[in-house]
PDB file of C-alpha atoms in Angstrom:
ATOM      1  CA  MET A   1       7.466  35.631 -26.484  1.00  0.00           C
ATOM      2  CA  ARG A   2       4.691  32.897 -25.209  1.00  0.00           C
ATOM      3  CA  PRO A   3       2.150  34.016 -22.625  1.00  0.00           C
ATOM      4  CA  ALA A   4       1.440  30.501 -22.005  1.00  0.00           C
ATOM      5  CA  GLY A   5       5.112  30.147 -20.482  1.00  0.00           C
ATOM      6  CA  GLN A   6       4.689  33.135 -18.681  1.00  0.00           C
ATOM      7  CA  ALA A   7       1.323  32.304 -17.080  1.00  0.00           C
ATOM      8  CA  THR A   8       2.928  29.183 -15.837  1.00  0.00           C
ATOM      9  CA  GLY A   9       5.787  30.907 -14.107  1.00  0.00           C
ATOM     10  CA  SER A  10       3.417  33.322 -12.248  1.00  0.00           C
ATOM     11  CA  LEU A  11       1.637  30.644 -11.531  1.00  0.00           C
ATOM     12  CA  THR A  12       4.534  28.684  -9.708  1.00  0.00           C
ATOM     13  CA  VAL A  13       5.566  32.230  -7.892  1.00  0.00           C
ATOM     14  CA  MET A  14       1.876  31.994  -6.512  1.00  0.00           C
ATOM     15  CA  THR A  15       2.105  28.609  -5.402  1.00  0.00           C
ATOM     16  CA  VAL A  16       5.280  29.659  -3.278  1.00  0.00           C
ATOM     17  CA  GLU A  17       4.415  32.701  -2.023  1.00  0.00           C
ATOM     18  CA  ILE A  18       1.115  32.034  -0.748  1.00  0.00           C
ATOM     19  CA  PRO A  19       1.995  28.748   1.645  1.00  0.00           C
ATOM     20  CA  ARG A  20       4.886  30.878   2.857  1.00  0.00           C
ATOM     21  CA  MET A  21       2.715  33.960   3.759  1.00  0.00           C
ATOM     22  CA  VAL A  22       0.066  31.563   5.514  1.00  0.00           C
ATOM     23  CA  LYS A  23       2.860  29.926   7.595  1.00  0.00           C
ATOM     24  CA  VAL A  24       4.235  33.361   8.460  1.00  0.00           C
ATOM     25  CA  MET A  25       0.679  34.348   9.719  1.00  0.00           C
ATOM     26  CA  THR A  26       0.258  31.032  11.793  1.00  0.00           C
ATOM     27  CA  VAL A  27       3.388  31.354  13.262  1.00  0.00           C
ATOM     28  CA  SER A  28       2.635  34.690  14.390  1.00  0.00           C
ATOM     29  CA  LEU A  29      -0.986  33.885  15.406  1.00  0.00           C
ATOM     30  CA  PHE A  30      -0.085  30.511  17.452  1.00  0.00           C
ATOM     31  CA  PRO A  31       3.445  30.597  18.869  1.00  0.00           C
ATOM     32  CA  GLY A  32       3.878  26.766  19.747  1.00  0.00           C
ATOM     33  CA  PRO A  33       6.826  27.164  22.402  1.00  0.00           C
ATOM     34  CA  SER A  34       5.601  29.935  24.450  1.00  0.00           C
ATOM     35  CA  PRO A  35       1.917  30.844  24.465  1.00  0.00           C
ATOM     36  CA  ALA A  36       2.395  32.968  27.262  1.00  0.00           C
ATOM     37  CA  ARG A  37       4.913  35.279  25.651  1.00  0.00           C
ATOM     38  CA  GLY A  38       2.525  35.186  22.637  1.00  0.00           C
ATOM     39  CA  ARG A  39      -0.422  36.102  24.603  1.00  0.00           C
ATOM     40  CA  ARG A  40       1.613  38.656  26.114  1.00  0.00           C
ATOM     41  CA  GLU A  41       2.478  40.314  22.554  1.00  0.00           C
ATOM     42  CA  ILE A  42      -0.899  40.385  21.343  1.00  0.00           C
ATOM     43  CA  ARG A  43      -2.112  42.036  24.247  1.00  0.00           C
ATOM     44  CA  GLU A  44       0.580  44.269  24.141  1.00  0.00           C
ATOM     45  CA  SER A  45      -0.166  44.856  20.254  1.00  0.00           C
ATOM     46  CA  LEU A  46      -4.110  45.307  21.264  1.00  0.00           C
ATOM     47  CA  THR A  47      -3.367  48.012  23.654  1.00  0.00           C
ATOM     48  CA  ARG A  48      -1.323  49.913  21.111  1.00  0.00           C
ATOM     49  CA  LEU A  49      -4.190  49.490  18.408  1.00  0.00           C
ATOM     50  CA  SER A  50      -6.445  50.808  20.753  1.00  0.00           C
ATOM     51  CA  HIS A  51      -4.964  53.734  22.106  1.00  0.00           C
TER      52      HIS A  51
END
């Protein structure tokens, strides 16, 4: 068993997973093609959260 190899593998997973999560969050926050639809969805989600 080589701990160094395991560390490198987990590091590779991290470098792959984190940008994907950031991309998903950015897309959900800033919808490019239709900002109006995105604003409406954000407002509906905020309304659901506040009630």
